[in-house]
Coordinates of C-alpha atoms in Angstrom, one line a residue:
M851 CA -67.2 21.7 -15.9
D852 CA -68.3 25.2 -15.0
C853 CA -70.6 26.4 -17.9
R854 CA -68.7 29.7 -18.0
L855 CA -65.6 27.8 -19.1
L856 CA -67.5 26.5 -22.2
R857 CA -67.9 30.1 -23.5
L858 CA -64.1 30.6 -23.4
R859 CA -61.8 29.9 -26.4
P860 CA -60.0 26.5 -26.0
A861 CA -56.7 28.1 -25.0
E862 CA -58.4 30.3 -22.4
R863 CA -60.4 27.3 -21.1
F864 CA -57.1 25.4 -20.7
R865 CA -55.6 28.2 -18.7
C866 CA -58.7 28.7 -16.6
R867 CA -59.0 25.0 -15.8
T868 CA -55.4 25.0 -14.7
L869 CA -55.8 28.0 -12.4
C870 CA -59.0 27.2 -10.6
L871 CA -57.4 26.3 -7.3
G872 CA -59.8 28.5 -5.5
A873 CA -62.7 26.4 -7.0
A874 CA -60.8 23.3 -6.1
R875 CA -60.8 24.4 -2.5
R876 CA -64.5 25.1 -2.5
Q877 CA -65.2 21.7 -4.0
G878 CA -63.3 20.0 -1.2
R879 CA -60.2 19.0 -3.3
A880 CA -56.6 19.6 -2.1
P881 CA -55.8 23.1 -3.3
D882 CA -52.0 22.7 -3.5
M883 CA -49.9 21.8 -6.5
I884 CA -52.0 18.7 -7.1
E885 CA -54.0 20.6 -9.6
V886 CA -50.9 21.5 -11.5
R887 CA -49.5 18.0 -11.5
N888 CA -52.9 16.5 -12.5
R889 CA -53.1 18.8 -15.5
L890 CA -49.6 17.8 -16.5
R891 CA -50.6 14.2 -16.6
E892 CA -53.6 15.1 -18.7
I893 CA -51.4 16.9 -21.2
V894 CA -49.1 13.9 -21.9
G895 CA -51.6 11.1 -21.1
A896 CA -49.7 9.9 -18.1
S897 CA -51.4 7.8 -15.3
T898 CA -51.0 7.8 -11.6
N899 CA -51.0 3.9 -11.7
W900 CA -47.5 2.5 -12.3
S901 CA -48.4 -0.3 -14.8
D902 CA -50.9 2.0 -16.7
H903 CA -48.3 4.7 -16.7
Q904 CA -45.7 2.4 -18.4
Q905 CA -48.2 1.6 -21.1
A906 CA -49.1 5.2 -21.6
M907 CA -45.5 6.1 -22.1
A908 CA -45.1 3.4 -24.7
E909 CA -48.1 4.7 -26.6
R910 CA -46.7 8.2 -26.8
V911 CA -44.3 7.0 -29.5
S912 CA -47.1 7.3 -32.0
L913 CA -47.4 11.1 -31.3
S914 CA -44.1 11.7 -33.2
S915 CA -46.0 12.5 -36.4
M916 CA -47.6 15.5 -34.8
L917 CA -44.3 17.3 -34.2
A918 CA -43.6 20.4 -36.2
K919 CA -41.1 20.0 -39.0
S920 CA -39.7 23.5 -38.3
Q921 CA -40.4 26.4 -35.9
N922 CA -42.0 28.3 -38.8
D923 CA -44.9 25.8 -38.9
L924 CA -45.9 26.8 -35.4
P925 CA -48.0 30.0 -34.6
P926 CA -46.3 32.7 -32.5
K927 CA -47.5 32.9 -28.9
R928 CA -47.7 35.9 -26.5
M929 CA -46.3 36.0 -23.0
K930 CA -49.9 36.3 -21.6
D931 CA -50.7 33.0 -23.2
S932 CA -48.5 31.1 -20.8
Y933 CA -49.3 33.2 -17.7
L934 CA -50.2 31.1 -14.6
E935 CA -51.2 31.8 -11.1
V936 CA -51.2 29.1 -8.5
H937 CA -52.1 29.3 -4.8
L938 CA -50.7 27.3 -1.9
P939 CA -53.1 27.8 1.1
L940 CA -50.7 27.1 3.9
G941 CA -52.7 29.5 6.1
S942 CA -55.9 27.6 6.0
E943 CA -55.1 24.0 5.0
L944 CA -53.5 22.4 8.1
Q945 CA -53.0 19.0 6.4
L946 CA -51.2 20.7 3.5
R947 CA -49.1 22.8 5.9
E948 CA -47.8 19.6 7.5
K949 CA -46.2 18.5 4.2
Y950 CA -44.3 21.8 4.1
L951 CA -43.4 22.1 7.7
T952 CA -39.9 21.8 9.3
F953 CA -39.3 20.8 12.9
H954 CA -38.3 24.4 13.6
N955 CA -41.7 25.7 12.3
T956 CA -40.4 27.0 9.0
V957 CA -41.2 26.0 5.5
R958 CA -39.2 23.2 3.8
F959 CA -37.6 25.0 0.9
G960 CA -37.0 21.7 -0.9
R961 CA -40.8 21.4 -1.3
I962 CA -40.9 24.9 -2.8
L963 CA -38.2 23.8 -5.4
E964 CA -40.5 20.9 -6.3
D965 CA -43.4 23.2 -6.8
L966 CA -41.4 25.6 -8.9
D967 CA -40.2 22.8 -11.1
S968 CA -43.8 21.5 -11.8
L969 CA -45.0 25.1 -12.4
A970 CA -42.2 25.8 -14.9
V971 CA -43.2 22.6 -16.9
L972 CA -46.8 23.6 -17.0
I973 CA -46.0 27.2 -18.0
S974 CA -44.0 25.8 -20.9
Y975 CA -46.8 23.5 -22.0
S976 CA -49.2 26.5 -21.8
H977 CA -46.9 28.3 -24.3
T978 CA -46.9 25.3 -26.7
F979 CA -50.7 24.5 -26.2
N980 CA -52.5 23.3 -29.4
A981 CA -56.3 23.0 -28.9
A982 CA -56.5 20.7 -31.9
L983 CA -54.4 18.0 -30.1
K984 CA -55.8 15.8 -27.4
R985 CA -52.3 15.1 -26.0
S986 CA -49.1 17.1 -26.5
P987 CA -46.4 15.3 -28.5
L988 CA -43.7 17.3 -26.7
S989 CA -41.7 16.0 -23.8
I990 CA -40.8 19.2 -21.9
V991 CA -38.2 18.8 -19.2
T992 CA -36.0 21.0 -17.0
A993 CA -32.6 21.7 -18.5
L994 CA -31.3 24.3 -16.1
V995 CA -32.3 26.3 -13.0
D996 CA -30.6 29.5 -14.1
K997 CA -31.1 31.4 -10.8
I998 CA -33.3 31.7 -7.8
D999 CA -32.9 34.9 -5.8
M1000 CA -34.4 35.1 -2.3
R1001 CA -36.1 38.5 -1.7
H1002 CA -37.2 37.5 1.8
H1003 CA -35.3 34.9 3.8
V1004 CA -38.2 33.8 5.9
I1005 CA -41.2 31.8 4.5
Y1006 CA -44.0 31.6 7.1
P1007 CA -45.7 28.2 7.4
D1008 CA -49.1 29.7 8.4
C1009 CA -49.5 32.2 5.5
D1010 CA -50.9 31.6 2.0
V1011 CA -48.4 31.5 -0.9
K1012 CA -49.0 32.6 -4.4
F1013 CA -46.9 31.6 -7.5
T1014 CA -47.1 33.5 -10.7
G1015 CA -45.1 33.1 -13.9
H1016 CA -44.9 33.0 -17.7
V1017 CA -42.6 32.4 -20.6
T1018 CA -40.1 35.3 -21.1
W1019 CA -37.8 33.9 -23.9
V1020 CA -37.9 31.2 -26.5
G1021 CA -35.2 29.7 -28.7
K1022 CA -35.9 27.0 -31.4
T1023 CA -36.3 24.2 -28.9
S1024 CA -35.8 25.8 -25.5
I1025 CA -38.0 28.0 -23.3
E1026 CA -37.1 30.4 -20.4
A1027 CA -39.8 30.7 -17.7
K1028 CA -39.7 33.3 -15.0
M1029 CA -41.6 32.7 -11.8
H1030 CA -42.3 34.8 -8.7
M1031 CA -43.4 33.6 -5.3
S1032 CA -45.1 35.9 -2.8
Q1033 CA -46.7 35.3 0.6
Y1034 CA -49.8 36.9 2.2
R1035 CA -49.0 38.7 5.4
D1036 CA -50.3 41.8 7.1
G1037 CA -53.1 42.2 4.5
A1038 CA -51.0 42.0 1.3
Y1039 CA -48.8 39.7 -0.8
A1040 CA -45.1 40.4 -0.3
P1041 CA -42.4 39.1 -2.6
V1042 CA -40.4 36.0 -1.4
L1043 CA -38.3 34.9 -4.4
D1044 CA -37.7 35.3 -8.2
A1045 CA -36.8 32.2 -10.2
T1046 CA -35.6 31.6 -13.8
F1047 CA -35.8 28.1 -15.3
V1048 CA -34.7 26.9 -18.7
M1049 CA -36.8 24.1 -20.2
V1050 CA -36.2 22.1 -23.3
A1051 CA -38.7 20.4 -25.6
R1052 CA -38.0 16.9 -27.0
D1053 CA -39.9 14.3 -29.0
P1054 CA -42.5 12.0 -27.4
E1055 CA -39.7 9.4 -26.5
N1056 CA -37.6 12.2 -24.9
K1057 CA -34.7 11.4 -27.2
R1058 CA -34.4 14.2 -29.7
A1059 CA -35.0 18.0 -29.6
A1060 CA -38.4 19.3 -30.9
F1061 CA -39.4 22.7 -32.0
V1062 CA -41.5 25.1 -29.9
N1063 CA -43.7 28.0 -30.8
P1064 CA -41.9 31.3 -31.3
L1065 CA -42.6 34.1 -28.8
R1066 CA -44.0 37.5 -29.8
P1067 CA -43.3 40.2 -27.2
E1068 CA -45.9 43.0 -26.9
G1069 CA -44.8 46.4 -25.7
P1070 CA -41.5 47.7 -24.2
E1071 CA -41.8 45.8 -20.9
E1072 CA -42.0 42.4 -22.7
D1073 CA -39.3 43.4 -25.1
K1074 CA -37.1 44.1 -22.2
L1075 CA -37.8 40.6 -20.7
F1076 CA -37.1 39.0 -24.0
Q1077 CA -33.8 40.8 -24.3
E1078 CA -32.9 39.7 -20.8
G1079 CA -33.5 36.2 -21.9
E1080 CA -31.1 36.6 -24.8
A1081 CA -28.5 38.1 -22.5
N1082 CA -29.0 35.1 -20.1
K1083 CA -28.3 32.7 -23.0
L1084 CA -25.1 34.5 -24.0
R1085 CA -24.0 34.6 -20.3
R1086 CA -24.5 30.9 -20.0
V1087 CA -22.5 30.3 -23.2
E1088 CA -19.6 32.5 -21.8
L1089 CA -19.6 30.7 -18.5
S1090 CA -19.5 27.3 -20.1
T1091 CA -16.6 28.4 -22.3
A1092 CA -14.7 29.7 -19.3
S1093 CA -15.3 26.6 -17.2
L1094 CA -12.4 25.5 -15.1
L1095 CA -13.0 22.0 -16.5
K1096 CA -12.0 23.4 -19.9
V1097 CA -9.6 26.3 -19.5
A1098 CA -6.9 27.3 -16.9
P1099 CA -7.9 29.8 -14.2
A1100 CA -7.4 33.5 -14.9
D1101 CA -4.2 35.2 -13.7
E1102 CA -5.9 36.8 -10.7
E1103 CA -7.4 33.4 -9.7
R1104 CA -4.0 31.7 -10.0
K1105 CA -2.6 34.3 -7.5
I1106 CA -5.4 33.4 -5.1
V1107 CA -4.6 29.7 -5.3
H1108 CA -0.9 30.4 -4.7
S1109 CA -1.6 32.7 -1.8
L1110 CA -3.7 29.9 -0.2
F1111 CA -0.8 27.5 -0.6
L1112 CA 1.7 29.9 0.9
N1113 CA -0.6 30.6 3.9
T1114 CA -0.7 26.9 4.7
L1115 CA 3.1 26.1 4.5
D1116 CA 4.8 24.9 7.6
T1117 CA 7.4 27.5 8.3
K1118 CA 9.4 25.0 10.4
T1119 CA 9.9 22.5 7.6
V1120 CA 9.4 24.7 4.5
S1121 CA 8.3 21.6 2.6
F1122 CA 5.8 21.4 -0.3
R1123 CA 4.1 18.4 1.5
S1124 CA 3.9 19.8 5.0
R1125 CA 0.8 21.9 5.4
V1126 CA -0.6 23.7 8.4
L1127 CA -4.2 24.8 8.8
P1128 CA -4.4 28.6 9.5
P1129 CA -6.5 29.8 12.5
N1130 CA -10.3 29.9 12.1
S1131 CA -10.1 27.6 9.1
V1132 CA -11.3 24.2 7.9
W1133 CA -9.7 21.9 5.4
M1134 CA -12.0 21.4 2.4
E1135 CA -11.8 17.7 2.7
D1136 CA -13.4 18.0 6.2
A1137 CA -16.4 19.9 4.9
K1138 CA -18.3 17.2 3.1
L1139 CA -21.6 15.4 3.6
K1140 CA -22.9 12.5 1.5
G1141 CA -26.2 10.8 1.0
L1142 CA -27.8 7.9 -0.9
E1143 CA -31.2 7.7 -2.5
I1144 CA -32.8 4.6 -4.0
C1145 CA -35.0 5.9 -6.8
H1146 CA -38.5 4.3 -6.4
P1147 CA -41.4 4.7 -8.9
Q1148 CA -43.2 6.9 -6.4
E1149 CA -40.7 9.7 -7.3
R1150 CA -41.3 9.5 -11.1
N1151 CA -42.2 12.4 -13.3
I1152 CA -44.8 12.3 -16.1
F1153 CA -42.2 10.8 -18.4
N1154 CA -41.2 7.9 -16.2
R1155 CA -38.0 9.3 -15.0
I1156 CA -37.2 10.6 -11.6
F1157 CA -38.8 14.0 -10.9
G1158 CA -36.3 16.9 -11.2
G1159 CA -38.0 18.6 -8.2
F1160 CA -37.3 15.6 -6.1
L1161 CA -33.6 15.7 -7.0
M1162 CA -33.5 19.4 -6.2
R1163 CA -35.2 18.8 -2.9
K1164 CA -32.8 16.1 -1.8
A1165 CA -29.8 18.1 -3.0
Y1166 CA -30.9 21.2 -1.2
E1167 CA -31.6 19.4 2.1
L1168 CA -28.2 17.8 2.0
G1169 CA -26.5 21.1 1.1
W1170 CA -28.4 22.9 3.9
A1171 CA -27.4 20.2 6.4
N1172 CA -23.8 20.6 5.4
A1173 CA -23.9 24.4 5.7
C1174 CA -25.6 24.0 9.1
S1175 CA -22.9 21.7 10.3
Y1176 CA -20.1 24.0 8.9
G1177 CA -21.5 27.2 10.3
G1178 CA -22.7 25.8 13.6
C1179 CA -26.2 27.3 13.2
R1180 CA -29.3 27.2 11.0
P1181 CA -28.3 29.0 7.8
S1182 CA -30.8 30.9 5.5
L1183 CA -30.8 30.5 1.8
V1184 CA -29.6 33.4 -0.3
A1185 CA -29.7 32.0 -3.8
V1186 CA -29.8 28.9 -5.9
D1187 CA -27.6 29.2 -9.0
D1188 CA -26.8 27.3 -12.1
I1189 CA -28.4 23.9 -11.5
L1190 CA -27.6 21.8 -14.5
F1191 CA -29.5 18.7 -15.4
Q1192 CA -27.0 16.7 -17.5
K1193 CA -28.7 13.3 -17.6
P1194 CA -32.1 12.0 -16.6
V1195 CA -32.2 9.7 -13.6
E1196 CA -33.9 6.4 -14.3
I1197 CA -36.3 4.7 -11.9
G1198 CA -34.4 2.1 -9.8
S1199 CA -31.1 4.0 -9.9
L1200 CA -28.9 4.3 -6.9
L1201 CA -28.4 8.0 -6.6
L1202 CA -25.3 9.2 -4.8
L1203 CA -25.3 12.8 -3.5
S1204 CA -22.1 14.5 -2.4
S1205 CA -22.2 18.0 -0.7
Q1206 CA -19.1 20.1 -0.4
V1207 CA -18.5 23.5 1.1
C1208 CA -16.3 25.0 -1.5
Y1209 CA -16.1 28.7 -0.6
S1210 CA -16.8 30.9 2.4
E1211 CA -16.6 34.6 3.0
G1212 CA -17.8 36.4 6.1
K1213 CA -21.2 35.0 7.0
Y1214 CA -21.7 33.3 3.6
I1215 CA -21.3 29.6 2.8
Q1216 CA -21.1 28.4 -0.8
V1217 CA -22.1 24.7 -1.2
R1218 CA -21.8 22.5 -4.3
V1219 CA -23.8 19.3 -4.5
H1220 CA -22.8 16.7 -7.0
S1221 CA -25.2 13.9 -7.9
E1222 CA -24.4 10.7 -9.8
V1223 CA -26.0 7.4 -10.5
F1224 CA -24.2 4.3 -9.6
D1225 CA -24.7 0.9 -11.3
P1226 CA -23.7 -1.7 -8.8
L1227 CA -23.4 -4.4 -11.6
T1228 CA -21.0 -2.5 -13.9
R1229 CA -19.5 -0.3 -11.0
Q1230 CA -19.9 2.7 -13.3
H1231 CA -20.7 6.2 -12.0
K1232 CA -22.4 8.8 -14.2
T1233 CA -22.9 12.5 -13.2
T1234 CA -26.5 13.6 -13.5
N1235 CA -26.7 17.0 -11.8
V1236 CA -24.6 19.7 -10.2
F1237 CA -26.2 22.1 -7.8
H1238 CA -25.0 25.4 -6.4
F1239 CA -26.4 26.9 -3.2
T1240 CA -25.5 30.1 -1.4
F1241 CA -26.3 30.2 2.3
M1242 CA -25.9 32.9 5.0
S1243 CA -25.2 32.2 8.7
D1244 CA -26.0 34.5 11.6
R1245 CA -22.3 34.8 12.4
D1246 CA -19.0 34.7 10.6
V1247 CA -18.0 31.2 9.5
P1248 CA -14.5 29.6 9.2
N1249 CA -12.5 30.0 6.1
I1250 CA -12.5 27.0 3.8
I1251 CA -9.0 25.9 2.7
P1252 CA -8.2 23.6 -0.2
K1253 CA -5.2 21.3 -0.1
T1254 CA -5.0 19.8 -3.6
Y1255 CA -5.2 21.3 -7.1
G1256 CA -8.6 19.8 -7.6
E1257 CA -9.9 21.3 -4.4
S1258 CA -8.4 24.6 -5.5
M1259 CA -10.5 24.5 -8.7
L1260 CA -13.6 23.7 -6.6
Y1261 CA -12.7 26.8 -4.5
L1262 CA -12.4 29.0 -7.5
D1263 CA -15.6 27.7 -9.0
G1264 CA -17.4 28.3 -5.7
K1265 CA -16.0 31.9 -5.6
R1266 CA -17.2 32.5 -9.1
H1267 CA -20.7 31.4 -8.2
F1268 CA -20.6 33.4 -5.0
N1269 CA -19.5 36.6 -6.8
Q1270 CA -22.2 36.1 -9.4
T1271 CA -24.9 35.6 -6.8
V1272 CA -23.9 38.2 -4.2
G1273 CA -22.9 40.7 -6.8
H1274 CA -19.3 41.4 -5.9

């Protein structure tokens, strides 16, 4: 270890060790997110070897005694305690660039989602870091991708990328992490995206909630970030309460559904069952794309479940392919919104992904991807994730038209997410 690190306090040493990607480059090590993921394995005692990893996870059960009995037992942390900066040298590392490259010489955004997910976990562990403990007793996992806003729609494959982020809000057992991605071009770093992830802390077996350190904002700027986190939490509660799976559509939304129905009636038969597709439109049932993934150990996270970033990458790529097919061109991503992680995906699962264009307006395409695990022995399906992506085409796209009541609810849900994202 660099002797200068020894003069730092343990928390500063931890942060510096995590961030020395520039040093990693000079020492001939891969300077991508490998440093982040190696540090995560250190924190929980995970192994890159499958059999050793299983043993390490079994041994984590003994760490339960190290958990705090209440949040008051944990020292408050500052936002700067969790600040991280990570570099992705796409400009200079050709081998690394190949991992992120698409056929059309752009960056695979699914890979960026994987990196953001790993970074959010490490930011959360930085917030809860305890120098007295060799391994963290906490299992910190992604609960929700609240929002990812694209500030620039092109990510260049031959320019260095920088990720920064820190904790901005904390509940009793949950953590909000905000991250920013920028890219070096024309002599300066320019913003690419802003992301907000919500993480949850659980016990070493990842079964029950566990307390995390409270957050102590310093100054008006940090107070504002913390209040935004509180507002985000309230907004999520309100959206959950108003979910179309729980309550009927609002009056204005019911009128939209009825109008769609009237516009598709066959004027010759005037029958409830006879429907006609309006011009420049596509039936919702014809705007689907499905996929299957067999979940191998290679895609595991540090807790022996399937890595959330892998799930996001696969869902994004399927959603993008569906939007591409629907719009007839290569769409650009506008936003990722409200990705909910309902259940962990176990290694060995059959993962079924179903992508549906559920709303369109002008050049915009709203895509919903539903993922579920299927047990071929019991024939049971269990929803694990729901993903929402907003894409933009380079031309106006057809109108998506629902036929059934269920499709109408998908349409309204898609419209809600679109309005929330685009700001109508």
